[in-house]
Coordinates of C-alpha atoms in Angstrom, one line a residue:
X21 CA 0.0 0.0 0.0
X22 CA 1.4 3.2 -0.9
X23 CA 2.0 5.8 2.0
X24 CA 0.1 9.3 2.2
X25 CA 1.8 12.1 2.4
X26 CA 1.1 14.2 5.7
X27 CA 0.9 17.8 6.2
X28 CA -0.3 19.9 8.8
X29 CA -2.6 22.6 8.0
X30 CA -0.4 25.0 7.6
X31 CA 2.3 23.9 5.7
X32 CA 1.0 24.3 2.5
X33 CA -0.9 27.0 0.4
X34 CA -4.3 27.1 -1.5
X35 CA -5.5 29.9 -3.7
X36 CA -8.8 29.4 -3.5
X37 CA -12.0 32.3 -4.5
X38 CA -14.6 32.8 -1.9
X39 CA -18.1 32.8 -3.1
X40 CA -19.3 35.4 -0.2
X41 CA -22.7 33.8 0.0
X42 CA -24.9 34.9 2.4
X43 CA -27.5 32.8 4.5
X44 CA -30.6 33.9 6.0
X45 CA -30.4 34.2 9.4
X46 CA -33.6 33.4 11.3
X47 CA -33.9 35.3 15.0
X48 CA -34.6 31.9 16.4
X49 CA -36.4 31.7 19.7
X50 CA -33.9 30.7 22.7
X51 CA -35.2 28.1 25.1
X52 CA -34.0 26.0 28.2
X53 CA -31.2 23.7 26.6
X54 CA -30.4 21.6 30.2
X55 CA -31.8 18.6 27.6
X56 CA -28.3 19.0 25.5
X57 CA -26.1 16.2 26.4
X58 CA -22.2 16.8 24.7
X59 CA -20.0 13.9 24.6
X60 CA -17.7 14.9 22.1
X61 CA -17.0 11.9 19.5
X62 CA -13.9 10.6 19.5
X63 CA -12.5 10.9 15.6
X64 CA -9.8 9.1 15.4
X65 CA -7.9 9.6 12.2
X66 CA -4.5 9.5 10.9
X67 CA -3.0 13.4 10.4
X68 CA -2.9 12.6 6.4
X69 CA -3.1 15.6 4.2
X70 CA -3.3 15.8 0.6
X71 CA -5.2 18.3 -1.6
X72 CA -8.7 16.3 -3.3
X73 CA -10.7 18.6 -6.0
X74 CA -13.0 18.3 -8.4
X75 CA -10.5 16.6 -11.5
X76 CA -11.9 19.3 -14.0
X77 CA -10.5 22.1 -11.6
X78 CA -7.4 21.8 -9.5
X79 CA -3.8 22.6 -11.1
X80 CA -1.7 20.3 -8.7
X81 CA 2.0 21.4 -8.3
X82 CA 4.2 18.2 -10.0
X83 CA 6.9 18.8 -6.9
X84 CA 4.7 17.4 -4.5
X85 CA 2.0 14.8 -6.2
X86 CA 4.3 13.3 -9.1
X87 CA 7.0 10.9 -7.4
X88 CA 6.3 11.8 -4.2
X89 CA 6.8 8.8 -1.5
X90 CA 6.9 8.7 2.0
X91 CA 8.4 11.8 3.1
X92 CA 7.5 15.3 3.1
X93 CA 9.8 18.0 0.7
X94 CA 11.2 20.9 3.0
X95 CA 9.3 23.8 0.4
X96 CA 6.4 24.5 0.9
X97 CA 3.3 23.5 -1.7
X98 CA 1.5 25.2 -3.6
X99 CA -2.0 24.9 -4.9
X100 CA -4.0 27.1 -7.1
X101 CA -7.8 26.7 -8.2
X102 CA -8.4 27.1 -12.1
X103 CA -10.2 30.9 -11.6
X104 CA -12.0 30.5 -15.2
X105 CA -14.9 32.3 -15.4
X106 CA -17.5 29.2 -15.3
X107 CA -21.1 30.5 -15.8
X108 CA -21.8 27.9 -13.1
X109 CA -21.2 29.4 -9.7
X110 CA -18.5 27.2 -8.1
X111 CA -17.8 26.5 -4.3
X112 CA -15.0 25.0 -2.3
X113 CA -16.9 22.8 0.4
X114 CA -16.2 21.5 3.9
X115 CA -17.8 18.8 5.5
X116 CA -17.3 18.5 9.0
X117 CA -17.3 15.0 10.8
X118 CA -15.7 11.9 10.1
X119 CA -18.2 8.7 10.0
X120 CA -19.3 6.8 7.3
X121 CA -22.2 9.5 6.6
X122 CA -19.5 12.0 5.9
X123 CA -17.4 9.9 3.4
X124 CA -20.3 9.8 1.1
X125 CA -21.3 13.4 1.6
X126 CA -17.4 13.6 0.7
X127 CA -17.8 11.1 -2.4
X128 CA -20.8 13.0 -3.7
X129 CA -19.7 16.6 -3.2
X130 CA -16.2 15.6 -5.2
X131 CA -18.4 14.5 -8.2
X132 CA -20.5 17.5 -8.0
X133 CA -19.7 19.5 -11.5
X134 CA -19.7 23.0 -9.7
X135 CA -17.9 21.8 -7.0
X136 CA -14.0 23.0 -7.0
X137 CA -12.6 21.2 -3.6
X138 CA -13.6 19.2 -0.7
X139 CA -12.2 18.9 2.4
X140 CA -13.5 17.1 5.7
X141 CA -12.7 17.9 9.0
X142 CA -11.2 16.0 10.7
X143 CA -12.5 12.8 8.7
X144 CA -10.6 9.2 8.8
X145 CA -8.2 7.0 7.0
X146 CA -10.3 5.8 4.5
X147 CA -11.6 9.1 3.3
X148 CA -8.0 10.4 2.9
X149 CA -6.3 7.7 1.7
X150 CA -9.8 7.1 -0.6
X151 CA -8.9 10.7 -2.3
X152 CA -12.5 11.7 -1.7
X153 CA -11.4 14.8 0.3
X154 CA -8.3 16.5 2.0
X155 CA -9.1 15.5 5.8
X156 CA -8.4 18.3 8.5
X157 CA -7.4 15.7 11.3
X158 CA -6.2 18.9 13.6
X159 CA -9.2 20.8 13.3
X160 CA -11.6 20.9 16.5
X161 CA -14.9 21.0 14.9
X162 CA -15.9 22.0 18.4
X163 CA -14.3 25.5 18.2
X164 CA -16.5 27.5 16.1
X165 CA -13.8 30.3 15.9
X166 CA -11.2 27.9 14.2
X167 CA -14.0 26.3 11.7
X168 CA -14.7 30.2 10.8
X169 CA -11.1 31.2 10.8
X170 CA -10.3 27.7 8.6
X171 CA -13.0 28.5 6.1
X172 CA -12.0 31.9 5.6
X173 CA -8.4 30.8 5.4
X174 CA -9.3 28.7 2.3
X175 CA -12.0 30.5 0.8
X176 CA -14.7 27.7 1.5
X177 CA -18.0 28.9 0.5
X178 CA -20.4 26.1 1.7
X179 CA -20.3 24.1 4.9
X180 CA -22.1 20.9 5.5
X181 CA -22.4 19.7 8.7
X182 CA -22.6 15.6 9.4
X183 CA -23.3 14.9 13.3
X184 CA -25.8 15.7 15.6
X185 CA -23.6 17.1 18.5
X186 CA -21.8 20.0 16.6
X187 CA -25.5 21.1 15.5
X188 CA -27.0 20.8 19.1
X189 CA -24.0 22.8 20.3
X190 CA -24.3 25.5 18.2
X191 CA -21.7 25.5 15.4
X192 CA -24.4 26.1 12.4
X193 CA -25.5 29.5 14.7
X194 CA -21.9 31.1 14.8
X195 CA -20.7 29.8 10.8
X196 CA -24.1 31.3 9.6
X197 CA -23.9 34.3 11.7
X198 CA -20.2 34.8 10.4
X199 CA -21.5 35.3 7.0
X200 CA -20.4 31.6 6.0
X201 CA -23.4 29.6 4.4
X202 CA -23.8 26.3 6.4
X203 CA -25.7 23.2 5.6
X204 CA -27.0 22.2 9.1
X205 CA -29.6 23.9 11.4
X206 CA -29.0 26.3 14.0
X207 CA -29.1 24.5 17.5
X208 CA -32.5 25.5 18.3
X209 CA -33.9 24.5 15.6
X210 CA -31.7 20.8 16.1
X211 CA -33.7 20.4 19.2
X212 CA -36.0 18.4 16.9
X213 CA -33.3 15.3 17.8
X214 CA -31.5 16.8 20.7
X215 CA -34.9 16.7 23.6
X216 CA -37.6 14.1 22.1
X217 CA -39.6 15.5 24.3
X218 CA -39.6 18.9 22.6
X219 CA -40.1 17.1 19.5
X220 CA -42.9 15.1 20.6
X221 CA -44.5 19.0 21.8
X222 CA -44.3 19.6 18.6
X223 CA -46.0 17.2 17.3
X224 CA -48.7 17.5 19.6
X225 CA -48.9 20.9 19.1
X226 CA -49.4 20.9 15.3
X227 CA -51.4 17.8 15.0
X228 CA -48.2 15.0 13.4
X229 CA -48.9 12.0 14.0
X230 CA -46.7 10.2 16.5
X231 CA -47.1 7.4 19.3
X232 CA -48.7 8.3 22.4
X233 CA -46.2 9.1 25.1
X234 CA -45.5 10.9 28.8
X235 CA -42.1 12.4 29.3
X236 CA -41.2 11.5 33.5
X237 CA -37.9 12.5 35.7
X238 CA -39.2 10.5 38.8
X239 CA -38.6 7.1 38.2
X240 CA -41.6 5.7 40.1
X241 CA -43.9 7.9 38.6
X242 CA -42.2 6.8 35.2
X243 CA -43.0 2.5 36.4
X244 CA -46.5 3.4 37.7
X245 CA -47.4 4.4 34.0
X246 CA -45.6 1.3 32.0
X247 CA -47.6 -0.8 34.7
X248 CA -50.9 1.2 33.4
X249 CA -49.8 0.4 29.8
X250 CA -48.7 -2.9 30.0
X251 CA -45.9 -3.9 27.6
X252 CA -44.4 -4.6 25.5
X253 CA -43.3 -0.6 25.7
X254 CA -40.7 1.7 24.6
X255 CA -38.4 3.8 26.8
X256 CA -36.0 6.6 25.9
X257 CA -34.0 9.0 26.9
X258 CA -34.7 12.6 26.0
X259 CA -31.3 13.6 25.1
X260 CA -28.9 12.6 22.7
X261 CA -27.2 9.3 23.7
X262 CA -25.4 8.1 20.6
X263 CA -27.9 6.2 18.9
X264 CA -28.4 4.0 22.0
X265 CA -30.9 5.5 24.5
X266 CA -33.9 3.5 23.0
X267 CA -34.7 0.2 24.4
X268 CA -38.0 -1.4 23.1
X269 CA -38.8 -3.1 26.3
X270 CA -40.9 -6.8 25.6
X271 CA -41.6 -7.3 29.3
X272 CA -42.3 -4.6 32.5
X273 CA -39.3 -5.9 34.2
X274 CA -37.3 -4.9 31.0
X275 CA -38.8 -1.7 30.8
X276 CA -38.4 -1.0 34.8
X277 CA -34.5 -2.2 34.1
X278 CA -34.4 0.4 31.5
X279 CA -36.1 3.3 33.5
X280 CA -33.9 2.9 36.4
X281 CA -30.6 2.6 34.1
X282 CA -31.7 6.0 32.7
X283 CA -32.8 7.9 35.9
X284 CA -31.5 6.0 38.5
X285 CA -27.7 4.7 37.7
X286 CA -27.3 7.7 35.0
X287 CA -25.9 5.5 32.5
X288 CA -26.4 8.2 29.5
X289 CA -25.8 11.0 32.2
X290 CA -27.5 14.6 31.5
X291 CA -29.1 13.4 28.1
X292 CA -31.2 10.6 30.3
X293 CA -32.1 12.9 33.1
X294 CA -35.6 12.9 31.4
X295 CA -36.9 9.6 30.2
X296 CA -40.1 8.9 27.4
X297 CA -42.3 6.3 27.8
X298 CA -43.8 5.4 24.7
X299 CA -46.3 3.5 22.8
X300 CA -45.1 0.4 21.2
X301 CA -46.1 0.7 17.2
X302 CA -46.4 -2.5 15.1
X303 CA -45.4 -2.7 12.0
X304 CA -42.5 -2.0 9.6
X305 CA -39.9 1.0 10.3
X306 CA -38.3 3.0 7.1
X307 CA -36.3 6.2 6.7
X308 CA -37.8 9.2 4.9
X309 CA -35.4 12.2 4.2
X310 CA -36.6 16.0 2.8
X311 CA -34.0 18.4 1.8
X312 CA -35.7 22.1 4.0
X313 CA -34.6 25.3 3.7
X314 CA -36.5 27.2 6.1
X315 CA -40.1 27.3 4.7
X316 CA -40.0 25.0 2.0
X317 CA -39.4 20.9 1.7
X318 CA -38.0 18.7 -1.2
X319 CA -38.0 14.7 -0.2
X320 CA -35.2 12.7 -1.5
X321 CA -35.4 8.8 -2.5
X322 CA -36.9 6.1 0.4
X323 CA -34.7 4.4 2.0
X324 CA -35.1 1.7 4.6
X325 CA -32.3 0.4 7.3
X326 CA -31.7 -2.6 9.4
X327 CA -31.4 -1.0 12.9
X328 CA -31.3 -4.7 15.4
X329 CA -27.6 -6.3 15.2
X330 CA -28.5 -10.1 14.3
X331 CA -30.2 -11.2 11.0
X332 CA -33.8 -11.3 11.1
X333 CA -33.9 -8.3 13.0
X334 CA -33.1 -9.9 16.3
X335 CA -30.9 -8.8 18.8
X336 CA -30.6 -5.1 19.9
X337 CA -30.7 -1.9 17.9
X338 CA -27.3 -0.3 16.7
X339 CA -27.1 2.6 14.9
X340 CA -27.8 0.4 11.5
X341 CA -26.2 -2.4 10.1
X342 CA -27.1 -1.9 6.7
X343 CA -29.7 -0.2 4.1
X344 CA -31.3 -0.2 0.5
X345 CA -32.6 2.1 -1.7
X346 CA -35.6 2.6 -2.8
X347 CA -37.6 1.3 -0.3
X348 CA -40.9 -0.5 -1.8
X349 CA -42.8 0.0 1.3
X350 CA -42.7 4.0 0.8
X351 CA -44.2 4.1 -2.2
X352 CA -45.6 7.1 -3.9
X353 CA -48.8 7.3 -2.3
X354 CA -47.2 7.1 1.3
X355 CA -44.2 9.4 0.5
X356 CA -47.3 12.0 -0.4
X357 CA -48.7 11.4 3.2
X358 CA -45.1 11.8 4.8
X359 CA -44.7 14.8 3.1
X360 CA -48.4 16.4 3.9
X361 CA -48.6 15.1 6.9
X362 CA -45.6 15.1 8.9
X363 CA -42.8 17.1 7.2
X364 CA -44.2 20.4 6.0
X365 CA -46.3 20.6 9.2
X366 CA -42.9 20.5 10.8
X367 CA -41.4 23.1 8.6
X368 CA -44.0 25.3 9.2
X369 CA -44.9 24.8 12.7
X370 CA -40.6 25.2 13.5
X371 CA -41.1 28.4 11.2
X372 CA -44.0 29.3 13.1
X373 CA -42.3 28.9 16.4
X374 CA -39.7 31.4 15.4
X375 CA -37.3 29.1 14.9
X376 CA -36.9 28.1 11.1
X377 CA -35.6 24.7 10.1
X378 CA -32.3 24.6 7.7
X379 CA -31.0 21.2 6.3
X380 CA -31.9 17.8 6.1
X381 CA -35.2 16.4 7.8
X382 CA -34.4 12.5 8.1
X383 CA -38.4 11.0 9.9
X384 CA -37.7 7.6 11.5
X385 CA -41.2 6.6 10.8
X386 CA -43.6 3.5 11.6
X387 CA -45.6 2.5 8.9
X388 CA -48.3 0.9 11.6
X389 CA -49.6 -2.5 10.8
X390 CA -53.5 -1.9 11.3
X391 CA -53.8 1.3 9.3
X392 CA -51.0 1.0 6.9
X393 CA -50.5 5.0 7.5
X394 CA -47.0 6.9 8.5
X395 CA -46.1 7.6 12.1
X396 CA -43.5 9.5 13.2
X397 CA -40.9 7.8 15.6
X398 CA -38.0 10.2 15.6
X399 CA -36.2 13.1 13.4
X400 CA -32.8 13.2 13.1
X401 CA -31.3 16.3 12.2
X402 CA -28.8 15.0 9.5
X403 CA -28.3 12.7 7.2
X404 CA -28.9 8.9 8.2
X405 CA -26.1 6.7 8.5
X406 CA -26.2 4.5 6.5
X407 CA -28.8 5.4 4.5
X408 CA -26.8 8.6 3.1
X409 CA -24.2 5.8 1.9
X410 CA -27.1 4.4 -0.5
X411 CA -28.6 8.0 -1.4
X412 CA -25.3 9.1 -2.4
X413 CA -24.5 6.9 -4.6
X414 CA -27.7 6.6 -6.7
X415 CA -28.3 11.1 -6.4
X416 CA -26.7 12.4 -10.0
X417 CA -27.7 15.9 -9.1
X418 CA -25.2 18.4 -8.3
X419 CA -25.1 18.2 -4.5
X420 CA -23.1 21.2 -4.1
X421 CA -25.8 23.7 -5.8
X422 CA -28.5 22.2 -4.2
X423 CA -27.2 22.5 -0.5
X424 CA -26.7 26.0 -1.5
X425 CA -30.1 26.3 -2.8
X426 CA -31.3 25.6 0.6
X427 CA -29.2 27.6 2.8
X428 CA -29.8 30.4 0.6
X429 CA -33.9 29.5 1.0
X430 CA -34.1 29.2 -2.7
X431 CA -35.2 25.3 -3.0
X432 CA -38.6 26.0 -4.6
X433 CA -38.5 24.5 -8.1
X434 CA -35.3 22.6 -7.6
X435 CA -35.7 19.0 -8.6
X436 CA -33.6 16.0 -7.9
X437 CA -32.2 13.6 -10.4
X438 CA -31.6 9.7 -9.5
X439 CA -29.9 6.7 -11.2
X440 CA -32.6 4.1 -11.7
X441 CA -32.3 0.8 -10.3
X442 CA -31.3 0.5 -6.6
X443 CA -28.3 0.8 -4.1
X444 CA -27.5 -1.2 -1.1
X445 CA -25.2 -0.9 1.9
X446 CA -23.6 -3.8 4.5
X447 CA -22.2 -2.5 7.5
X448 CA -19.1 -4.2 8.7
X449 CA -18.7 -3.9 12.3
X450 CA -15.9 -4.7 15.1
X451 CA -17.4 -7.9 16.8
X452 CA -18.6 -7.2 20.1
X453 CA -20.3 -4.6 18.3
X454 CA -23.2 -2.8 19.9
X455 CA -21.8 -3.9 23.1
X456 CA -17.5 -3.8 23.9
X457 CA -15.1 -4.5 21.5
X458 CA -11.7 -4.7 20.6
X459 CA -10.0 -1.7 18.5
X460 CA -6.6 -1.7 16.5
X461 CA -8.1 -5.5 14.2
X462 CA -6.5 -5.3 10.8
X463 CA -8.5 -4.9 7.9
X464 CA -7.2 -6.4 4.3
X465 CA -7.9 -6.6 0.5
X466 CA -10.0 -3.5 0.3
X467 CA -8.6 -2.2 -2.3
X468 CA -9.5 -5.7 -4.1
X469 CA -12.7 -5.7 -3.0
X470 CA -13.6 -2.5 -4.8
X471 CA -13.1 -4.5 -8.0
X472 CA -15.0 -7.6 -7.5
X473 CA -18.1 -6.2 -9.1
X474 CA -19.0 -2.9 -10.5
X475 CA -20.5 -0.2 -9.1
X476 CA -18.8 -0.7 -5.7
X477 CA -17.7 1.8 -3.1
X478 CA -16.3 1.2 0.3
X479 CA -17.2 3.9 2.6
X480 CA -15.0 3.9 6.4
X481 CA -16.5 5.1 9.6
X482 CA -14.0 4.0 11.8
X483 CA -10.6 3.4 10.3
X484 CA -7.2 4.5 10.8
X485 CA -3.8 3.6 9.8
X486 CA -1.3 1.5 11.7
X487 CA 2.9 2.3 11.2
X488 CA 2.5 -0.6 9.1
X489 CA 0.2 1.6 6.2
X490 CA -2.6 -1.1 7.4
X491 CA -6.1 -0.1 7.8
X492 CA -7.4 -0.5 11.4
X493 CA -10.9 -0.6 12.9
X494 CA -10.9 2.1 15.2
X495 CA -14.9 1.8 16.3
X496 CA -18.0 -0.2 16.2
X497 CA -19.4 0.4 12.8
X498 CA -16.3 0.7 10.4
X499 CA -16.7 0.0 6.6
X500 CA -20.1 0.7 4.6
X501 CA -20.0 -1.8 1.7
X502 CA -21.9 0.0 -1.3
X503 CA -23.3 -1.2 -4.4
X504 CA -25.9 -0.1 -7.2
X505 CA -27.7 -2.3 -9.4
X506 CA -30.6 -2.8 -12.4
X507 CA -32.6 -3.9 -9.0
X508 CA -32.0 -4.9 -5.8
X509 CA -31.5 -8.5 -6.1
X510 CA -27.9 -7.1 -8.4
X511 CA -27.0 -4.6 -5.7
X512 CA -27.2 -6.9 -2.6
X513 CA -25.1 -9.5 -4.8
X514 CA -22.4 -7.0 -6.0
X515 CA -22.6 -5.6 -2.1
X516 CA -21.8 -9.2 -0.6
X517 CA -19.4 -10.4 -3.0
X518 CA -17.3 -7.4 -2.0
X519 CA -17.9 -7.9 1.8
X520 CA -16.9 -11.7 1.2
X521 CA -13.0 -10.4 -0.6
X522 CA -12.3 -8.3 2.7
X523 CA -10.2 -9.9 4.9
X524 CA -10.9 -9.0 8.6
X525 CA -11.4 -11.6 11.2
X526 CA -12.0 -8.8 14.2
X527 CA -15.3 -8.0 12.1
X528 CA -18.6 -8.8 11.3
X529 CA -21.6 -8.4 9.4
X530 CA -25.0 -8.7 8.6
X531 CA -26.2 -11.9 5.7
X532 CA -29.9 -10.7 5.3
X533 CA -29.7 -6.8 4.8
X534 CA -32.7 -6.0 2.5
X535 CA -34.5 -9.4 3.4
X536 CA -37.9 -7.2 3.6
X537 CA -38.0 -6.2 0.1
X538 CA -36.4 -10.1 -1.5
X539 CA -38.6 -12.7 -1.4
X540 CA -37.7 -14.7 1.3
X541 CA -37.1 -17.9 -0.8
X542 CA -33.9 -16.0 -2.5
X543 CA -32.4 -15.7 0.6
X544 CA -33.2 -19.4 1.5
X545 CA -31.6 -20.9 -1.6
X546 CA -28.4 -18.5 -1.2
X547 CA -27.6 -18.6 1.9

């Protein structure tokens, strides 16, 4: 494997232009935020640096990307933007995070025609090493002032924001109010996934559908209800825990366990200080996603995810093992009821709160057994993961201009193109995954597994490299195995045939992702 060159952020230059786009800025109510629970992610990422463009417009200097092995030349680079006069507007992008989601954002943004560079902050291994952006390992995505001072060092004139946290704490608010348009609502307005119970106020208060619930802080008070409702039930903490403060409770003494891990032992500290108990809705989960910019929605493609860690849905929920796209169970008629329904009531009940809504809308909905109609369960405030890996890869619209449409509130008549056919996603994961597991396994033949079939993409979550130049698994969920296909049946064969060439005995994965949409006897006379 060849060895990337490293840089800091300083030590090389980049002639870039700055768009100077403006974003509206909303005077967004302010509100208690003691339901905002911060536990900084740890990105771990190798301090790799190498400039990644769009190939029609970056001039790269021959002294530092022709020949160059594994040491760093004493002069300094230099790297200019081609400043032709394009009568498309073009942007130099930064994504901040450095998951799986990211990596496709990444992948998309770099094929986007208007799009001049990406870079990802701090992002991982694979996205460097993967060319699909220049990673900003040293840059604290935490620290609004260096984000600001970064983008206006390199002239970046779109920001897209991937997780949750750096949304709840604020970073959207100071990046928009320093005049730099930012992909990602304000943190307000990210209350929607930060307190469930001020989402579920919303709901109640403009009339979305959603499972009944009660929202408790005294733990007996919280049992005395479940035993009222009987199970099985569904408990959660209010704040944001990492994908892993719901537990779907099948019994009372499971759902008494959970109540007292939340607001007795503290195990999700501040962010389960408030716990909701909530109906228990039969019937068949799938993602719904709608591009918002403030007053008006767009939706993008369904697409559905496998959320429990064992095949056949068994076992307990992680933050998704896999996805496919489309999703036959949205179909048109549905996605029409999502929309009406439950996303531009949103939109306009945040607008009407004071408090307009600015990114991506991703519903966790319940399409309920009985009445075959859309329930919301949850929003998320950003793109799913991994459903973003099988969007991204089917979307053929330019990404760049159409996150700018939205944070400039301009989405009205903007349309989005798709590749037909379908796209899915395996998650490989460390074992022990949801639960412990070991870090530093070696990954191999990833490279080789790209080529196994076309139309594959390997997208890392948690990699790094060791001294060696080996990848390394660096957290639970850590490669996103992407294929497209003429149909789903061709994707999910490309997808496994590539997940069957890597070589990693400290992972696993997954043998029935999309087993909801194939008939059942495929999977009995493959498997």
């Amino acid at each position: 494997m060849a060895c990337a060159t490293t840089f800091t952020s300083s030590s090389f230059s980049l002639k870039l232009r700055n768009s100077n786009l403006n974003n509206d800025k909303s005077n967004c109510f302010q509100f208690q935020k003691s339901f905002v629970s911060l536990n900084n992610p740890c990105f771990l990422a190798e301090p790799q640096f190498s400039i990644v463009s769009n190939r029609h417009s970056i001039s790269r200097s021959q002294s530092i990307f022709n020949g160059f092995k594994c040491f760093v030349q004493k002069s300094e680079p230099s790297v200019s933007v081609d400043s032709r006069n394009d009568a498309e507007e073009r942007v130099v992008v930064l994504v901040v995070g450095g998951g799986g989601r990211e990596h496709a954002l990444c992948h998309a943004l770099k094929l986007s025609p208007s799009c001049d560079a990406v870079f990802c902050a701090p992002g991982n291994a694979g996205i460097s090493s993967s060319e699909d952006a220049t990673c900003i390992s040293d840059l604290d995505i935490f620290d609004s002032s260096a984000v600001i001072a970064f983008c206006r060092q390199w002239g970046v004139g779109l920001v897209v924001v991937g997780p949750e946290a750096p949304l709840v704490s604020g970073l959207a608010n100071n990046l928009v109010k320093a005049g730099i348009p930012t992909f990602g609502p304000s943190s307000e307005a990210a209350a929607l996934e930060g307190s469930k119970n001020f989402m579920k106020s919303l709901c109640d208060k403009y009339n979305i559908p959603t499972a009944k619930y009660k929202t408790f802080t005294d733990p007996s008070a919280a049992k005395e209800y479940i035993l009222e409702q009987g199970a099985p039930i569904v408990i959660k903490a209010d704040g944001l825990a990492a994908g892993k403060g719901v537990i779907v409770a099948m019994t009372l003494e499971e759902a008494y366990e959970a109540v007292d891990s939340m607001l007795v032992k503290n195990v999700f500290g501040s962010a389960g200080c408030c716990v909701i108990v909530e109906e228990f809705l039969e019937g068949e989960e799938a993602s719904f996603f709608a591009l918002v910019d403030g007053e008006n929605a767009i939706p993008l493609e369904s697409a559905q995810d496998h959320k429990r860690v064992g095949d056949g849905d068994t076992g307990p929920n992680t933050g998704g093992m896999g996805a496919y796209s489309p999703a036959p169970i949205l179909t048109k008629e549905l996605q029409s009821i999502v929309m009406e329904s439950i996303i531009l009531p949103t939109v306009e009940g945040m607008s009407a709160e004071g408090c307009k809504f600015v990114g991506v809308l991703f519903a966790g909905l319940m399409i309920e057994k009985k009445s075959g109609l859309p329930k919301l369960i949850e929003y998320n405030v950003r793109f799913g993961d991994p459903e973003c890996q099988v969007l991204m890869v089917r979307l053929e619209s330019d990404l760049a201009q159409v996150l700018l449409a939205a944070c400039r509130g301009e989405l009205t008549g903007v349309t989005l193109d798709w590749s037909p056919g379908s796209a899915m996603v395996v998650v490989m994961a460390s074992k022990g995954y949801p639960g412990s597991y070991e870090k530093g396994t070696v990954i191999q033949n990833l490279e080789e597994s790209e080529l196994v079939a076309p139309s594959v993409k390997i997208f890392h979550a948690g990699t790094a490299l060791d001294s060696d130049g080996n990848f390394i698994a660096t957290g639970g969920r850590v490669l996103g195995v992407t294929a497209t296909g003429k149909d789903l049946a061709e994707a999910r064969d490309r997808a496994y045939q590539a997940v069957e060439e890597i070589n990693w005995p400290g992972g696993f994965y997954r043998r029935d992702i999309g087993w909801r949409a194939l008939p059942l006897k495929q999977f009995a006379r493959e498997r």
